[in-house]
Amino acid sequence: MKQHKRVFLYALISVFTLGLMGCQPDSGVDGLIHGGYIYSATDTTNATDTKDIQAVAFDEGKIVYVGNLTGAEALVGESTQIIDLKGGMLMPGLIDAHVHPLLYALFSSYPSLQPASNVDELIALMKTYEKDTPSSNWVIGFGFPIGMFSDDMPTKEILDEHFPNRPVALISHHMHVWWLNSAALEDANITAETADPQGGFIHRVPGSQEPSGILEDQANFNLIMNNSRLLPSYQTMYRQFQAIFSEMAAQGYVAYMDAGVSRNDIALAYYLMNKFGLIKLKGNLAMIVMPDQGVERVREIATVRQWLETDSLRYDVAKFWIDGMIDNRHAYMKAPYENTTNRGQAYFNTEIIKEYIRAAEAEDLNTHLHVIGDAALGESVDAFSELSETMSFSKRHYFTHLQVADSSDIKRIADLNLGINISPSWARRDLPSSNGKPVDLNDIEHAIGPRLHNHRLYLPFKTMYDSGARITAGSDYPFTTLNPFEAIEVGMTRQYYGNGSTGPIPDAIQPDQRVSLEHLLRSNTIEAAYQLGREDELGSIEVGKSASFTLVDRNLFATQPADIGKTVVTMTIIDGETVYEK
């Protein structure tokens, strides 16, 4: 820590007159934190009532004392590091229970398309990027909004006019849609004879089977999983990994779950970076299982786990994409999309889900199910409900996103003792991408119509908490903000962070689904620790647990909801080691 934070015994006496003259030099604890509000996340009935907690002491990476200042007297030695909150707040180290460091490292390596607002600007950006891309590589840009094209998706001919020879690919802001030119389709061997993969779509020229240039979901995932030429160099990926984990520490995170690792070589890269101390945060990896891979992929994950897992990096989650996204109308819905008969599609049916859950339980793996539409959720819960008649669940199974959800299905999740992972920042009117350019919810409204406002369906956070289900929170970065306090503000206000008001706003997305600060803090701490299987070491401030903390510049419980997003992290500590200090 910075030298000015190393305040010795005489300074503590002069400031607080604690009468610690009797302490023996060098016999004290490693650190003592005091001088602000301390949120322990241990009291589920009244988490704000912690007046008796004035200080927290830690030694050798563990919490050894939680109590008043008087009780800290015998713990302070000459070398004890005294950390003054200066009226701020200490909380358990924050946990991001659904984030994509790998995808950040991948897609941030590609030039951004976010500055573009129309096709001409997209082409101009790609022309610029072409000049800087080695001739043997694909020219790739990331981040165009699907809403730019309304109901008509673009075609390869638009790109062919400007890029007749080099493979070119444009990736949407949520990565579920790729737009390719003819050279890229040829290089990837995608032809009229190429069948749609299970859970994916190759758009065709009307009246034929010729690819039109648009790939969706599993079709583009297959592309990148099977073609290493699309990946940046390992040196570039390494630099981006370093950048994202440094930024996560700066945002107050001490642990995370990567919600989508598709390749075993990336799993190995994680292992090596962790082994050599390049990743300080504790991590769990959710390894992707595609619908056409079968239960053999689940068993393969268990094998990877045997070879690579350490206590600080666990390979213990199987991730299933049950459906697609709303804005490209592939989320699986109970009612058709607006002005269509299309309800989207489930990539896993109930029987396959049951087979995979049985395999995960047998292989000692937790699961994480991407469900966007209400039909996808309902049928996924059906699978667990049917399984529960013949087996009990020993592992931790979580549904994530639940963008459109029925309250009856949410209640069934609670009754089955399953969990829900939410991304609170999704509930705002505008959804900025990682660089702040907004993707308006009009795209969602255009797809599903008045149901977004007329029923309690859209990201019903309060209904989720009221159900009694275990609720965790994740950023879903890089697709939304990494800042946990901006996300918490949105969860509390249902407005874009920094809006400045928590009152009614025009076209607010179901403001009655706002939830409390206490709920959201627990979802970012002790509940997230439970999802990761780390509740015995992380998630609350208790004696014996890891000395992993997030320190901020204000008492969140004394802050207006509309100002929560302005919170500044002043220090992040993991196992007693400062990994970030402002």
Coordinates of C-alpha atoms in Angstrom, one line a residue:
M1 CA 0.0 0.0 0.0
K2 CA 1.1 3.6 -0.4
Q3 CA 3.4 4.9 2.3
H4 CA 0.9 7.5 3.6
K5 CA -1.5 4.7 4.5
R6 CA 1.1 3.0 6.8
V7 CA 0.2 4.9 10.0
F8 CA 2.1 3.6 13.0
L9 CA 0.9 3.2 16.6
Y10 CA 1.5 6.8 17.7
A11 CA -0.6 8.1 14.9
L12 CA -3.5 5.9 15.9
I13 CA -3.2 7.1 19.5
S14 CA -3.1 10.8 18.5
V15 CA -6.2 10.5 16.4
F16 CA -8.4 8.1 18.4
T17 CA -6.7 8.1 21.9
L18 CA -7.2 4.4 22.2
G19 CA -4.6 4.0 24.8
L20 CA -2.6 1.3 23.0
M21 CA 0.7 2.1 24.7
G22 CA 1.0 -1.5 26.0
C23 CA 1.2 -3.2 22.6
Q24 CA 4.4 -5.0 21.9
P25 CA 6.3 -4.0 18.7
D26 CA 5.8 -6.4 15.8
S27 CA 3.3 -8.5 17.6
G28 CA 0.3 -6.9 16.0
V29 CA -2.0 -8.0 13.2
D30 CA -1.2 -7.1 9.6
G31 CA -4.0 -4.6 9.2
L32 CA -6.9 -2.8 10.9
I33 CA -9.7 -1.0 9.0
H34 CA -11.8 1.6 10.8
G35 CA -13.3 5.1 10.4
G36 CA -16.4 4.5 8.4
Y37 CA -19.5 2.4 7.9
I38 CA -18.8 -1.3 7.9
Y39 CA -21.3 -3.5 6.0
S40 CA -20.8 -7.2 6.9
A41 CA -23.5 -8.9 4.8
T42 CA -24.1 -11.3 7.7
D43 CA -27.6 -10.1 8.9
T44 CA -30.4 -11.0 6.5
T45 CA -33.0 -9.2 8.6
N46 CA -31.4 -5.8 9.0
A47 CA -28.1 -5.6 7.3
T48 CA -27.8 -1.9 7.9
D49 CA -27.8 -2.3 11.7
T50 CA -24.0 -2.7 12.3
K51 CA -23.3 0.1 14.8
D52 CA -21.3 -2.3 16.9
I53 CA -18.9 -2.9 14.1
Q54 CA -16.3 -0.2 14.2
A55 CA -13.2 -2.0 13.2
V56 CA -12.1 -5.1 11.2
A57 CA -8.6 -6.6 11.7
F58 CA -6.9 -9.1 9.5
D59 CA -3.7 -11.1 9.7
E60 CA -2.0 -13.6 7.3
G61 CA -4.8 -13.1 4.8
K62 CA -7.7 -13.9 7.2
I63 CA -10.1 -11.8 9.2
V64 CA -9.3 -12.1 12.9
Y65 CA -11.5 -9.5 14.5
V66 CA -14.8 -7.8 13.8
G67 CA -16.1 -5.4 16.5
N68 CA -15.6 -2.1 18.3
L69 CA -12.5 0.0 18.5
T70 CA -11.9 -0.8 22.1
G71 CA -11.6 -4.5 21.4
A72 CA -8.9 -3.7 18.7
E73 CA -6.4 -2.4 21.3
A74 CA -4.6 -5.7 21.9
L75 CA -4.3 -6.4 18.1
V76 CA -2.3 -3.3 17.0
G77 CA 1.5 -3.6 16.8
E78 CA 4.1 -1.3 15.5
S79 CA 3.9 -2.7 12.0
T80 CA 0.1 -2.9 11.8
Q81 CA -1.2 -1.1 8.8
I82 CA -4.0 1.2 9.8
I83 CA -6.5 1.9 7.1
D84 CA -8.8 4.9 7.7
L85 CA -12.1 4.8 5.8
K86 CA -12.4 8.6 6.3
G87 CA -16.2 8.3 6.5
G88 CA -16.4 5.9 3.6
M89 CA -17.6 2.3 3.7
L90 CA -16.1 -1.1 4.0
M91 CA -17.9 -4.1 2.5
P92 CA -17.1 -7.7 1.7
G93 CA -15.1 -7.9 -1.6
L94 CA -17.5 -7.7 -4.5
I95 CA -18.1 -10.7 -6.7
D96 CA -19.1 -10.5 -10.4
A97 CA -21.1 -13.7 -10.8
H98 CA -21.6 -13.3 -14.6
V99 CA -18.8 -11.6 -16.6
H100 CA -16.9 -12.3 -19.8
P101 CA -13.2 -11.5 -19.4
L102 CA -12.4 -13.9 -22.2
L103 CA -14.9 -12.2 -24.6
Y104 CA -13.5 -8.8 -23.5
A105 CA -10.0 -10.0 -24.3
L106 CA -11.2 -11.3 -27.7
F107 CA -13.5 -8.5 -28.9
S108 CA -11.5 -5.6 -27.5
S109 CA -8.7 -6.8 -29.7
Y110 CA -10.9 -6.1 -32.7
P111 CA -11.5 -2.5 -33.7
S112 CA -14.7 -0.9 -32.5
L113 CA -17.7 -0.2 -34.7
Q114 CA -19.5 1.7 -32.0
P115 CA -18.8 5.2 -33.5
A116 CA -20.9 4.3 -36.6
S117 CA -24.6 5.2 -36.8
N118 CA -25.3 4.0 -40.3
V119 CA -24.0 1.5 -42.9
D120 CA -21.9 4.1 -44.7
E121 CA -20.1 4.9 -41.5
L122 CA -19.6 1.1 -40.8
I123 CA -18.0 0.7 -44.2
A124 CA -15.7 3.7 -43.7
L125 CA -14.5 2.3 -40.4
M126 CA -13.9 -1.1 -41.9
K127 CA -11.9 0.6 -44.7
T128 CA -9.7 2.2 -42.1
Y129 CA -9.2 -1.1 -40.2
E130 CA -8.4 -2.9 -43.5
K131 CA -5.3 -0.8 -43.9
D132 CA -4.0 -1.8 -40.4
T133 CA -4.8 -5.5 -40.7
P134 CA -2.1 -7.9 -42.0
S135 CA -3.0 -9.2 -45.4
S136 CA -3.3 -12.8 -44.2
N137 CA -5.9 -12.0 -41.6
W138 CA -9.6 -11.4 -41.7
V139 CA -10.7 -7.8 -41.3
I140 CA -12.9 -7.8 -38.3
G141 CA -14.8 -5.1 -36.5
F142 CA -16.9 -5.4 -33.3
G143 CA -20.0 -3.7 -31.9
F144 CA -22.6 -2.7 -34.5
P145 CA -26.1 -2.4 -33.1
I146 CA -28.7 -4.8 -34.6
G147 CA -31.3 -2.0 -34.4
M148 CA -29.4 -0.2 -37.2
F149 CA -31.1 -2.5 -39.7
S150 CA -34.6 -2.7 -38.3
D151 CA -36.4 -5.8 -39.7
D152 CA -34.1 -6.3 -42.8
M153 CA -30.7 -7.8 -42.1
P154 CA -27.8 -6.7 -44.4
T155 CA -26.4 -8.9 -47.1
K156 CA -22.9 -9.9 -48.2
E157 CA -23.3 -7.9 -51.4
I158 CA -23.0 -4.6 -49.5
L159 CA -19.6 -5.7 -48.2
D160 CA -18.6 -7.3 -51.5
E161 CA -18.8 -4.0 -53.2
H162 CA -16.1 -2.5 -51.0
F163 CA -14.2 -5.7 -50.0
P164 CA -14.3 -8.0 -53.0
N165 CA -11.2 -10.1 -52.1
R166 CA -10.4 -10.1 -48.4
P167 CA -12.5 -11.9 -45.8
V168 CA -14.4 -9.3 -43.8
A169 CA -16.6 -9.8 -40.7
L170 CA -18.7 -7.4 -38.6
I171 CA -19.8 -8.5 -35.2
S172 CA -22.9 -7.2 -33.5
H173 CA -22.8 -5.5 -30.1
H174 CA -24.0 -8.6 -28.3
M175 CA -21.9 -10.9 -30.5
H176 CA -24.9 -13.1 -31.5
V177 CA -24.9 -11.8 -35.1
W178 CA -22.0 -11.8 -37.6
W179 CA -22.1 -10.2 -41.0
L180 CA -19.7 -11.6 -43.5
N181 CA -18.7 -10.9 -47.1
S182 CA -18.4 -13.6 -49.8
A183 CA -14.7 -14.0 -49.3
A184 CA -15.2 -14.7 -45.6
L185 CA -18.0 -17.2 -46.3
E186 CA -15.7 -18.9 -48.8
D187 CA -12.8 -19.0 -46.4
A188 CA -15.0 -20.5 -43.7
N189 CA -16.4 -23.1 -46.2
I190 CA -20.0 -22.0 -45.6
T191 CA -21.9 -22.8 -48.8
A192 CA -25.4 -23.6 -49.9
E193 CA -24.8 -27.2 -48.8
T194 CA -23.8 -26.2 -45.3
A195 CA -26.7 -27.1 -42.9
D196 CA -27.7 -24.8 -40.1
P197 CA -26.0 -26.0 -36.9
Q198 CA -28.2 -27.0 -34.0
G199 CA -28.9 -23.8 -32.2
G200 CA -27.7 -21.6 -35.0
F201 CA -28.8 -20.0 -38.2
I202 CA -27.2 -19.3 -41.6
H203 CA -29.4 -16.7 -43.4
R204 CA -30.1 -17.6 -47.0
V205 CA -30.8 -15.6 -50.2
P206 CA -34.6 -15.7 -50.7
G207 CA -35.6 -18.6 -52.9
S208 CA -32.3 -20.5 -52.5
Q209 CA -29.9 -22.1 -50.0
E210 CA -27.1 -19.7 -50.8
P211 CA -25.8 -17.9 -47.7
S212 CA -26.8 -14.3 -47.6
G213 CA -23.9 -13.2 -45.3
I214 CA -25.6 -13.3 -41.8
L215 CA -24.7 -15.9 -39.2
E216 CA -26.5 -16.1 -35.9
D217 CA -25.8 -17.8 -32.6
Q218 CA -24.3 -21.3 -32.9
A219 CA -23.3 -20.6 -36.6
N220 CA -20.9 -17.8 -35.6
F221 CA -19.8 -19.5 -32.4
N222 CA -18.8 -22.5 -34.5
L223 CA -16.9 -20.1 -36.8
I224 CA -14.7 -18.8 -34.0
M225 CA -14.3 -22.1 -32.1
N226 CA -13.1 -23.8 -35.2
N227 CA -10.9 -21.2 -36.9
S228 CA -7.9 -20.0 -34.9
R229 CA -7.2 -17.4 -37.7
L230 CA -10.0 -15.3 -36.3
L231 CA -8.3 -15.1 -32.9
P232 CA -5.9 -12.3 -32.0
S233 CA -2.4 -13.3 -31.2
Y234 CA -1.8 -14.8 -27.8
Q235 CA 0.4 -11.8 -27.0
T236 CA -2.6 -9.5 -27.7
M237 CA -5.0 -11.7 -25.8
Y238 CA -2.5 -11.8 -22.8
R239 CA -2.3 -8.0 -22.7
Q240 CA -6.1 -7.7 -22.8
F241 CA -6.5 -10.3 -20.1
Q242 CA -4.2 -8.2 -17.9
A243 CA -6.2 -5.1 -18.7
I244 CA -9.5 -6.6 -17.8
F245 CA -8.4 -8.1 -14.5
S246 CA -6.7 -4.9 -13.5
E247 CA -9.9 -3.0 -14.2
M248 CA -12.0 -5.5 -12.3
A249 CA -9.8 -5.0 -9.3
A250 CA -10.2 -1.2 -9.7
Q251 CA -14.0 -1.7 -9.7
G252 CA -13.8 -3.5 -6.4
Y253 CA -14.1 -7.1 -7.5
V254 CA -12.2 -9.9 -5.7
A255 CA -13.8 -12.8 -7.5
Y256 CA -15.7 -13.6 -10.7
M257 CA -17.3 -16.2 -12.8
D258 CA -16.4 -16.2 -16.5
A259 CA -19.7 -17.0 -18.0
G260 CA -18.6 -18.5 -21.3
V261 CA -15.3 -20.3 -22.0
S262 CA -15.7 -22.3 -25.2
R263 CA -12.2 -23.6 -26.0
N264 CA -10.0 -25.8 -23.9
D265 CA -6.9 -23.9 -25.0
I266 CA -8.4 -20.8 -23.4
A267 CA -9.0 -22.8 -20.2
L268 CA -5.3 -23.7 -20.3
A269 CA -4.4 -20.1 -20.8
Y270 CA -6.4 -19.1 -17.7
Y271 CA -4.6 -21.8 -15.8
L272 CA -1.1 -20.5 -16.8
M273 CA -1.9 -16.9 -16.0
N274 CA -3.3 -17.9 -12.6
K275 CA -0.4 -20.2 -11.9
F276 CA 2.2 -17.5 -12.5
G277 CA 0.3 -14.9 -10.4
L278 CA -1.0 -12.8 -13.2
I279 CA -4.6 -13.0 -12.1
K280 CA -5.1 -12.0 -8.5
L281 CA -8.9 -12.4 -8.4
K282 CA -10.4 -15.8 -7.5
G283 CA -12.3 -17.3 -10.4
N284 CA -14.7 -19.9 -11.6
L285 CA -15.0 -20.8 -15.2
A286 CA -18.3 -21.7 -16.9
M287 CA -17.4 -24.0 -19.8
I288 CA -19.8 -23.8 -22.7
V289 CA -21.7 -26.9 -23.8
M290 CA -23.3 -26.6 -27.2
P291 CA -26.5 -28.5 -28.0
D292 CA -24.8 -30.7 -30.6
Q293 CA -21.8 -31.6 -28.4
G294 CA -23.7 -34.1 -26.2
V295 CA -23.1 -35.2 -22.7
E296 CA -19.5 -36.1 -23.8
R297 CA -18.7 -32.4 -23.6
V298 CA -19.9 -32.3 -19.9
R299 CA -17.6 -35.2 -19.2
E300 CA -14.8 -33.4 -21.0
I301 CA -15.2 -30.4 -18.7
A302 CA -14.8 -32.7 -15.7
T303 CA -11.6 -34.0 -17.2
V304 CA -10.3 -30.5 -17.8
R305 CA -11.2 -29.8 -14.2
Q306 CA -9.1 -32.7 -13.0
W307 CA -6.0 -31.5 -14.8
L308 CA -6.2 -27.8 -14.3
E309 CA -8.3 -26.8 -11.3
T310 CA -6.7 -25.0 -8.3
D311 CA -8.4 -23.5 -5.3
S312 CA -8.2 -20.0 -6.7
L313 CA -9.3 -21.0 -10.2
R314 CA -12.1 -23.6 -10.5
Y315 CA -13.5 -25.2 -13.6
D316 CA -16.7 -26.3 -12.0
V317 CA -19.6 -24.9 -14.2
A318 CA -21.2 -26.1 -17.4
K319 CA -22.9 -23.3 -19.3
F320 CA -25.9 -23.9 -21.6
W321 CA -27.4 -21.4 -24.0
I322 CA -31.0 -22.3 -24.0
D323 CA -32.2 -19.6 -26.5
G324 CA -31.0 -16.5 -28.3
M325 CA -31.7 -12.8 -27.9
I326 CA -34.8 -10.7 -28.2
D327 CA -33.6 -8.0 -30.6
N328 CA -32.8 -10.6 -33.4
R329 CA -36.0 -12.5 -32.4
H330 CA -34.4 -15.8 -31.4
A331 CA -35.3 -15.7 -27.7
Y332 CA -37.9 -18.4 -27.2
M333 CA -41.2 -16.7 -26.2
K334 CA -44.6 -18.0 -25.1
A335 CA -46.3 -15.5 -27.4
P336 CA -45.2 -14.5 -30.9
Y337 CA -43.0 -11.5 -31.6
E338 CA -44.9 -8.4 -32.7
N339 CA -46.6 -8.7 -36.1
T340 CA -45.2 -12.2 -36.7
T341 CA -46.0 -15.8 -35.9
N342 CA -42.4 -16.4 -34.9
R343 CA -41.8 -17.3 -31.2
G344 CA -38.1 -17.8 -31.4
Q345 CA -36.5 -21.2 -30.8
A346 CA -35.1 -23.2 -27.9
Y347 CA -31.7 -24.7 -28.7
F348 CA -32.1 -27.3 -26.0
N349 CA -35.4 -29.1 -25.5
T350 CA -36.6 -30.4 -22.2
E351 CA -35.3 -33.9 -22.6
I352 CA -31.8 -32.7 -23.6
I353 CA -31.7 -30.3 -20.6
K354 CA -32.6 -33.2 -18.3
E355 CA -29.9 -35.4 -19.9
Y356 CA -27.3 -32.6 -19.4
I357 CA -28.3 -31.8 -15.9
R358 CA -28.1 -35.5 -14.9
A359 CA -24.6 -35.6 -16.4
A360 CA -23.5 -32.4 -14.6
E361 CA -24.7 -33.8 -11.3
A362 CA -22.9 -37.0 -11.9
E363 CA -19.7 -35.1 -12.8
D364 CA -19.9 -32.8 -9.8
L365 CA -20.5 -29.7 -11.9
N366 CA -22.7 -26.7 -11.3
T367 CA -24.7 -25.3 -14.2
H368 CA -25.5 -21.9 -15.6
L369 CA -28.4 -21.6 -18.1
H370 CA -28.8 -18.7 -20.4
V371 CA -32.5 -18.1 -20.7
I372 CA -33.9 -14.9 -22.3
G373 CA -37.5 -15.7 -23.3
D374 CA -40.3 -16.8 -21.0
A375 CA -40.9 -20.0 -23.0
A376 CA -37.2 -20.9 -22.6
L377 CA -37.4 -20.3 -18.9
G378 CA -40.7 -22.3 -18.5
E379 CA -39.4 -25.3 -20.3
S380 CA -36.1 -25.2 -18.5
V381 CA -37.8 -25.1 -15.2
D382 CA -40.0 -28.0 -16.4
A383 CA -36.9 -30.1 -16.9
F384 CA -35.7 -29.5 -13.3
S385 CA -39.2 -30.1 -12.0
E386 CA -39.4 -33.4 -13.8
L387 CA -35.9 -34.4 -12.6
S388 CA -36.8 -33.5 -9.0
E389 CA -39.4 -36.3 -9.0
T390 CA -36.6 -39.0 -9.2
M391 CA -33.5 -37.2 -8.0
S392 CA -32.3 -34.5 -5.6
F393 CA -29.9 -31.7 -6.7
S394 CA -26.6 -31.6 -4.9
K395 CA -25.0 -29.0 -7.2
R396 CA -25.8 -25.3 -7.7
H397 CA -28.0 -24.6 -10.7
Y398 CA -28.6 -21.0 -11.9
F399 CA -30.8 -19.4 -14.6
T400 CA -29.3 -16.2 -15.9
H401 CA -30.9 -13.1 -17.6
L402 CA -34.6 -14.0 -17.5
Q403 CA -35.3 -10.9 -19.6
V404 CA -38.9 -11.9 -20.1
A405 CA -40.3 -14.1 -17.3
D406 CA -43.5 -15.3 -15.8
S407 CA -43.9 -15.0 -12.0
S408 CA -45.2 -18.6 -11.8
D409 CA -41.9 -19.9 -13.3
I410 CA -39.9 -17.7 -10.9
K411 CA -41.8 -19.1 -8.0
R412 CA -41.1 -22.6 -9.2
I413 CA -37.3 -21.8 -9.3
A414 CA -37.6 -20.8 -5.6
D415 CA -39.6 -23.9 -4.7
L416 CA -36.9 -26.2 -6.4
N417 CA -34.1 -24.4 -4.5
L418 CA -32.5 -23.2 -7.7
G419 CA -31.0 -19.8 -8.3
I420 CA -31.3 -16.8 -10.5
N421 CA -28.4 -14.6 -11.8
I422 CA -29.4 -11.1 -12.9
S423 CA -27.6 -8.2 -14.6
P424 CA -29.2 -5.1 -13.0
S425 CA -27.9 -2.7 -15.6
W426 CA -30.1 -4.4 -18.2
A427 CA -33.2 -2.7 -16.7
R428 CA -32.4 0.8 -17.8
R429 CA -34.1 2.6 -20.6
D430 CA -30.8 2.8 -22.6
L431 CA -28.3 0.0 -22.7
P432 CA -24.9 1.5 -23.3
S433 CA -22.2 -0.8 -24.6
S434 CA -18.8 -0.9 -23.0
N435 CA -17.7 2.4 -24.6
G436 CA -20.9 4.2 -23.6
K437 CA -22.8 4.3 -26.9
P438 CA -26.5 3.5 -26.2
V439 CA -28.5 0.7 -27.7
D440 CA -32.0 1.9 -27.1
L441 CA -34.6 -0.5 -25.7
N442 CA -36.8 0.5 -28.6
D443 CA -35.2 -2.5 -30.3
I444 CA -36.7 -4.7 -27.6
E445 CA -40.1 -2.9 -27.7
H446 CA -40.2 -3.2 -31.4
A447 CA -39.7 -7.0 -31.1
I448 CA -42.1 -7.9 -28.4
G449 CA -44.6 -5.0 -28.5
P450 CA -46.9 -3.7 -25.7
R451 CA -46.2 -6.7 -23.4
L452 CA -43.1 -4.9 -22.3
H453 CA -45.2 -2.3 -20.5
N454 CA -48.6 -3.9 -20.0
H455 CA -47.5 -6.9 -17.9
R456 CA -44.9 -7.5 -15.1
L457 CA -42.7 -9.5 -17.4
Y458 CA -39.5 -7.5 -18.2
L459 CA -36.6 -8.2 -15.9
P460 CA -38.9 -8.5 -12.9
F461 CA -36.3 -8.2 -10.2
K462 CA -38.6 -7.4 -7.3
T463 CA -40.8 -10.5 -8.2
M464 CA -37.6 -12.5 -8.2
Y465 CA -36.5 -11.3 -4.7
D466 CA -40.0 -11.6 -3.3
S467 CA -40.1 -15.3 -4.5
G468 CA -37.5 -16.3 -2.0
A469 CA -35.1 -17.6 -4.7
R470 CA -31.4 -17.1 -4.3
I471 CA -30.5 -14.1 -6.4
T472 CA -26.9 -13.2 -7.6
A473 CA -25.7 -10.3 -9.7
G474 CA -23.3 -10.1 -12.6
S475 CA -22.2 -7.3 -14.9
D476 CA -22.4 -9.2 -18.2
Y477 CA -19.4 -7.0 -19.2
P478 CA -18.3 -6.2 -21.9
F479 CA -21.9 -6.0 -23.1
T480 CA -22.9 -3.6 -20.3
T481 CA -21.1 -1.6 -17.6
L482 CA -18.5 -3.3 -15.5
N483 CA -19.0 -0.7 -12.7
P484 CA -21.0 -2.5 -10.0
F485 CA -22.3 0.7 -8.5
E486 CA -23.8 1.9 -11.8
A487 CA -25.5 -1.4 -12.0
I488 CA -26.8 -1.2 -8.5
E489 CA -28.2 2.3 -9.2
V490 CA -30.1 0.9 -12.2
G491 CA -31.5 -1.9 -10.1
M492 CA -32.7 0.6 -7.5
T493 CA -34.1 3.1 -10.0
R494 CA -34.9 1.3 -13.3
Q495 CA -33.3 4.3 -15.0
Y496 CA -30.0 5.0 -16.7
Y497 CA -27.4 5.6 -14.1
G498 CA -26.8 9.3 -13.5
N499 CA -30.4 10.2 -14.4
G500 CA -30.6 12.3 -11.3
S501 CA -34.1 11.2 -10.2
T502 CA -35.9 8.2 -8.9
G503 CA -39.4 9.5 -9.6
P504 CA -41.6 8.6 -12.5
I505 CA -40.0 9.1 -15.9
P506 CA -41.7 8.8 -19.3
D507 CA -41.8 5.2 -20.6
A508 CA -39.9 3.8 -17.6
I509 CA -39.5 0.0 -17.8
Q510 CA -41.7 -1.3 -15.0
P511 CA -40.5 1.0 -12.2
D512 CA -42.5 -1.1 -9.7
Q513 CA -39.7 -3.7 -10.1
R514 CA -37.2 -1.5 -8.4
V515 CA -35.3 -3.3 -5.6
S516 CA -33.4 -2.3 -2.5
L517 CA -29.8 -1.5 -2.0
E518 CA -29.6 -4.3 0.6
H519 CA -30.9 -6.9 -1.8
L520 CA -28.4 -5.8 -4.5
L521 CA -25.4 -5.7 -2.2
R522 CA -26.1 -9.2 -0.9
S523 CA -26.4 -10.4 -4.5
N524 CA -23.0 -9.0 -5.2
T525 CA -21.4 -10.4 -2.0
I526 CA -22.7 -13.4 0.0
E527 CA -25.2 -14.7 -2.5
A528 CA -22.6 -14.5 -5.3
A529 CA -20.1 -16.3 -3.1
Y530 CA -22.7 -19.1 -2.7
Q531 CA -23.1 -19.4 -6.4
L532 CA -19.4 -19.8 -6.8
G533 CA -19.2 -22.3 -3.9
R534 CA -17.0 -19.8 -2.0
E535 CA -19.3 -18.8 0.8
D536 CA -17.0 -20.3 3.4
E537 CA -14.2 -17.9 2.4
L538 CA -15.8 -14.9 0.7
G539 CA -19.0 -12.8 0.6
S540 CA -19.2 -11.6 4.2
I541 CA -17.0 -10.0 6.9
E542 CA -16.7 -12.7 9.6
V543 CA -13.8 -14.0 11.6
G544 CA -12.0 -16.8 9.8
K545 CA -13.0 -15.7 6.3
S546 CA -10.6 -14.3 3.7
A547 CA -9.5 -10.8 4.2
S548 CA -11.0 -9.7 0.9
F549 CA -12.6 -6.3 0.9
T550 CA -13.9 -3.5 -1.2
L551 CA -13.5 0.0 0.2
V552 CA -15.4 3.0 -1.2
D553 CA -15.6 6.7 -0.7
R554 CA -19.2 6.9 0.8
N555 CA -21.7 5.1 2.9
L556 CA -24.1 3.7 0.3
F557 CA -26.9 3.5 2.9
A558 CA -26.7 7.2 3.3
T559 CA -26.5 7.9 -0.4
Q560 CA -29.5 8.8 -2.7
P561 CA -30.2 6.0 -5.1
A562 CA -29.6 8.2 -8.1
D563 CA -26.1 9.0 -6.8
I564 CA -25.0 5.4 -6.1
G565 CA -23.4 5.1 -9.5
K566 CA -21.0 7.9 -8.6
T567 CA -19.4 5.7 -5.9
V568 CA -15.6 5.5 -6.1
V569 CA -13.6 2.5 -5.1
T570 CA -10.7 3.6 -3.0
M571 CA -9.1 0.2 -2.3
T572 CA -9.5 -3.5 -3.1
I573 CA -7.9 -6.1 -0.9
I574 CA -7.7 -9.9 -1.7
D575 CA -6.4 -12.3 1.0
G576 CA -4.9 -9.3 2.9
E577 CA -3.0 -8.0 -0.1
T578 CA -3.9 -4.7 -1.7
V579 CA -4.5 -5.3 -5.4
Y580 CA -5.8 -1.8 -6.1
E581 CA -5.6 1.6 -4.4
K582 CA -6.8 4.9 -5.8

